[in-house]
C-alpha angles and dihedrals in degrees: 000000000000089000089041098061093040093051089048085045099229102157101200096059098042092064093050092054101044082053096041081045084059099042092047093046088059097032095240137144126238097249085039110123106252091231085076089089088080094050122109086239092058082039119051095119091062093036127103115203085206086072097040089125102048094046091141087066105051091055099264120130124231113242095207084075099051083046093062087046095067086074100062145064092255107085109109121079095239092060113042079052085060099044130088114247088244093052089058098039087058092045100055089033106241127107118234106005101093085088088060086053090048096052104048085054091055087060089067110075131235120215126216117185133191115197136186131186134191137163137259111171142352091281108019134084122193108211125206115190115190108191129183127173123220092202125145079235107214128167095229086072121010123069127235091262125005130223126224133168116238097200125181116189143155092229096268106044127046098234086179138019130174155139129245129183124210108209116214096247089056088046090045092047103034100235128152129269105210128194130180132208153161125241135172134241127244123229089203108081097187080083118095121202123236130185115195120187101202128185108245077219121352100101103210091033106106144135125200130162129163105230121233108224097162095104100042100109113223122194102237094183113132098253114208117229119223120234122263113252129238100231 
């Protein structure tokens, strides 16, 4: 479905089924906390019951301590990252244990983008999209490359979709990824652009901006076409 709606560029559905796929993929539920993905039950592929007692050291989280998240008031990503390791101990009521939080948020990555758009012709915008991850990149979790979805829309049409994988020496070294595109421009003005930068599987790892288009400058001169030639 998720390979139908993109290829018939309808933007809103696009971004519910990339987020159900995710959810699916880690059998989760949509109010579930992202740092769920670490847990035995999302892992059971990766997971040896000849280690189930030592479950800290092959990389799985404990529940029990999203559990006692959930009454709290961290329980969002943004704000465990904040938070001092003894402010989340006490608040979960366990000593010690607000750096293994910690850690397990700084596994999911978090995207910055830089972006930069300039015209090149009446009806055509030419996109730069500049992403780098701030991860606490592991083998044990993270891929070789990871993949994300650089997605443009008006909020009804998808102008531009596409894939882009981060290699582990770019995560490790915190460079840039950069793609280039092409995208129209709308006559309709009552549309607002969006770019979203998406992890392909990493549920909690997501960029969205509207873009503010109101100062780039378009020639809006009638321009004459020349006659074909009859070669």
């Amino acid at each position: 479905m998720l390979e139908i709606t993109m290829k018939k560029n309808m933007a809103n559905c696009v971004h519910t089924l990339l987020h159900w796929c995710k959810l699916i993929e880690n059998k989760m539920a949509p109010d579930d906390n992202p740092l769920e993905q670490f847990c035995f039950d999302n892992n059971m592929s990766n997971y040896s019951v000849m280690r189930s007692k030592k479950d800290r050291k092959d990389g799985l989280m404990s529940y029990d301590l999203i559990q006692r998240l959930e009454y709290t008031d961290m329980k969002d990503l943004d704000t465990i990252r904040e938070a001092e390791s003894e402010e989340i101990s006490a608040a979960i009521g366990l000593k010690q244990r607000g750096g293994i939080i910690k850690k397990y948020a700084s596994y999911i990555p978090i995207i910055n983008v830089e972006w930069n758009i300039k015209p090149i012709a009446q009806t055509i915008l030419k996109m730069t999209v500049n992403i780098t991850l701030d991860v606490n990149y592991t083998t044990r979790w993270h891929n070789r490359a990871e993949m994300f979805w650089i997605i443009v829309d008006d909020g009804i049409d998808i102008l531009h979709s596409e894939q882009i994988a981060i290699n582990r020496k770019s995560i490790q070294d915190g460079a840039a990824t950069s793609a280039s595109f092409f995208i129209p421009v709308r006559d309709d003005n009552s549309r607002q652009y969006s770019l979203v930068v998406d992890s392909d599987r990493w549920i909690g790892s997501r960029y969205e901006e509207v873009l503010e288009l109101d100062d780039l400058i378009v020639n809006q001169e009638h321009m004459e076409y020349t006659k074909l030639l009859d070669l």
